Amino acid sequence: MDKIINPSRRAFLKTGTTLGVGLTLAFYLPVGGAARMKAGQGTDKPFAPNAFVRIAPDDTVTAIVKHLEMGQGVNTGLPTLVAEELDVPWEKIRVESAPADAKLYNNLLWGPMQGTGGSTAMANSFEQLRRAGATARAMLIAAAADNWKVDANTLVTLDGMVLHRPSGRKASYGQLAEKAATMPQPAEVALKSPQDFKYIGKQFKRTDSKAKSNGSAQFASDVRLPGQLTALLARPSVFGARLRRVQTERAKAVSGVRAVVEVPQGVAVIATDFWSAKKGRDALQIEWDESGGARVSTTEQRDQYLALLNQPGKVARSEGDAAQALAQAAKKLEATFEFPYLAHAPMEPLSCVVQLKDSGCEIWAGSQSQTSDQATAAQILGIKPEQVKIHTLLAGGSFGRRANPASDYIAEAVSVAKATRDLSAPIHLMWTREDDIRGGYYRPMFVHAISAGLDAQGNPVAWNQRLVGQSIAAGTAFEGGLVKDGIDMTSVEGASNLAYAIPNLHVELHSPKLGVPVLWWRSVGHTHTAFSTEIFIDELAAAAGKDPYAFRRALIQHPRLKGVLELAATKAGWGTPLAPKSGVRRGRGIAVHESFNSFVAEVAELSVRPDGSFSVDRVICAVDCGIAVNPDQVRAQMEGGIGFGLSAALHSAITLKAGRVEQSNFHDYPLLRISEMPRVEVHIVPSQAAPTGVGEPGVPPLAPAVANALFAATGKRLRKLPFETSELRSA
Amino acid sequence: MIPIIVSGTPRSVDATPDTPLLWVLRDNLGLTGTKFGCGMAQCGACMTPVSAAAGQKITTIEGAQGKAVKALQDAWVKLDVPQCGYCQSGQIMSAAALLADNPQPTDADIDTALDGNLCRCATYQRIRAAVHQAASTMRG
Ligand code: FES
């Protein structure tokens, strides 16, 4: 089968490490290292042939997962790869999160860094973990061959047993574990062909559903260490403001409050429990010096961004001569698109526990970027990264928020622990929902302008796009890899590589610098580029008098993109009329987009009421993500991505006034509720290609599919998110 | 000390009377199955001050028993409802309350009963399916 090729835009760190180098490290064996059991140890000791597999004498097999389980299913999908090649029953598999280690557990698509993001967990592990399983299996076979004095080639494995069929001898992996640990590691192992897969592509149940249904699943906010204290931090009134003075007496007088300390990030109140810390924080009287802060107002920012749309930016892509082709076009169209700042709002607010020890420091967190968090903590404490031990727990959602190159909440907690060292207590830093909504690191606000031309036959001949929005990568460790000639690839992804065959294509970018911190948010640049491009292609189809599906189909070149488009349209019954419902206007819209090397098309069907409010009734989704390692979890990620995309399209905007974030909690930053969730049907394209991402790619097509359906229902084009439904009122 | 009865067990907690019940459960009693998501009654129970709960019977996910909860938990596992899982204790408790009142809920009944429980991972479609499945298990 194909080599795993996943040219993720996040593959390149400042170190200059390239994808190719990452892949040569595809399987790191700590030969003679700590993970490997030495001969002569007791039989209760496990067999740990590599950093990803451990087999105990009681036959339990532990798969060590280097990625963060934040809902996307890595604690199920990655162990499936081990089980497949190792050949063990699914019930025997246990899952354990890996400790932070940039050598053993780096993301192969990122370089020397452990982290989860860019929908890469499966793509970068697919070969690595199968190899880990196959190596362990080969060593178990070698152990049995040695025990029984037979040729290893005469042995087979079945469900956690090694069998010698000619003699009827058999032994379980647990029985062979101790011996296997003494066998040499094979230099090469053969991996199964897809047609022999017993696990991959089947419907294995999640390993964590039970714990997540009975309250026993442990998140960072659930950590309870003896003597632990809870810290809440008062942060600056506007981004970048500094502490001028603080009066702490009233806070210190709150029962339960143990300390109030100044740290570089603000003023921390440390108490025996959350509520006391919260009351203590509320009692602080703080004056901030806002002179160096970002006193941004989004209304003015919007005006500035719209003005920039009229000025030339940095060229992200230029093919042919778009300006000239546009000037000569038979028909011209132009439109402006607007996108607000968005908060990730994971259901579990940020939280972590830090315990300082003589030997260093331990951190309990649900982090997407363990090794950069480790480095940040080490730097604050003036110790070596190896002295920082990170326990990765489940994250109650993340969507990019816990993959912050600045390691913000980790740095806060470590700073508080450092400042309260004399308390000798583990510090549990908690964020409230208000802290989360107002805490920055948003999906950047963007505006786009697109102008395009059609020839006399209605074929697009020119496409000119200009984007304005802050760079996420600038100033971070990812800048060297992601920003090329002033273009942050995550700002233009999905636009600079437009999927349609248009001979003259020109894309420009402005990246204004502002003090509002921004960050990757589930599907990153595609959150806005899919919206503008997929609506505008619909507009071109309408202007050409063509069906939007047929128009796209004729212009799409990539066979897999065309494949999902066709599948979604077929399953949705594209071209057949929607059943009318009394009192509402119905419409159907389509959008298709490639992101993170996966291809997704979505058809939305909706009903618009006379007051302009609407319900999305059904979404039909087709996805091509290569081999679907766990089809039910691929469906789950598409369902979730569609709900996540709809949530933002219907409701979400962060706005600022004089530097203050105007929203604070779910009453003014609402999320999708169950009554708004459409019926979702997911269809997976059968594939033998290496697996690609599923966590993010379900999000981008949703909002444009809905916008296109709204146009079909009402004749109105909504080009601004979140949708302003008042524009859809019937006359 | 404030007396409360948690999942059938009388407990006495040392907390200021204005402490929300949520934090008494989580911080005083170590019952972390009940989650903090917003702190402003977007999901109900968390803002009940412990003083209002004095002497009252409270059931948390850890102590929840009975046919409905069991049927719901089984359906949740069977359909792999959870993603991140953070909201699911609350979803199941709300669904159990629904099934206690309405053994055969429609989609609309489920949407109404669970509209106060946010799921950022948007597992809502599976939640609906799992409530139907649990309801049908209970009807036998
Ligand atoms: S499963 Fe993540 S919030 Fe519901």
Short mmCIF file of C-alpha atoms and ligand atoms in Angstrom, two decimals, chain A residues 70-71 212 219 346-348 395-397 399, chain B residues 81-88 91 118-124 127, ligand 1:
data_model
loop_
_atom_site.label_atom_id
_atom_site.label_comp_id
_atom_site.label_asym_id
_atom_site.label_seq_id
_atom_site.Cartn_x
_atom_site.Cartn_y
_atom_site.Cartn_z
CA MET A 70 -10.05 14.95 23.57
CA GLY A 71 -13.09 13.20 22.16
CA LYS A 212 -17.56 8.50 30.27
CA PHE A 219 -10.25 14.91 33.49
CA PRO A 346 -14.42 23.33 25.22
CA MET A 347 -16.96 21.96 27.69
CA GLU A 348 -14.24 21.47 30.27
CA ALA A 395 -9.49 16.51 27.88
CA GLY A 396 -13.11 17.62 28.04
CA GLY A 397 -12.89 18.90 24.49
CA PHE A 399 -10.63 21.96 19.41
CA VAL B 81 -22.38 8.29 22.43
CA PRO B 82 -19.51 10.05 24.24
CA GLN B 83 -16.75 11.93 22.50
CA CYS B 84 -14.82 13.98 25.03
CA GLY B 85 -17.36 12.74 27.56
CA TYR B 86 -17.32 15.80 29.78
CA CYS B 87 -21.03 16.56 29.40
CA GLN B 88 -22.27 12.99 29.50
CA GLN B 91 -26.90 14.18 29.80
CA LEU B 118 -24.86 21.49 26.24
CA CYS B 119 -22.56 19.14 24.37
CA ARG B 120 -19.73 20.99 22.67
CA CYS B 121 -18.78 17.82 20.80
CA ALA B 122 -22.35 17.79 19.40
CA THR B 123 -23.09 14.16 20.20
CA TYR B 124 -26.77 15.10 20.13
CA ILE B 127 -27.97 11.04 22.54
S1 FES C 1 -19.10 14.67 24.66
FE1 FES C 1 -17.82 16.45 24.70
S2 FES C 1 -19.12 17.97 25.49
FE2 FES C 1 -20.46 16.28 25.19
#
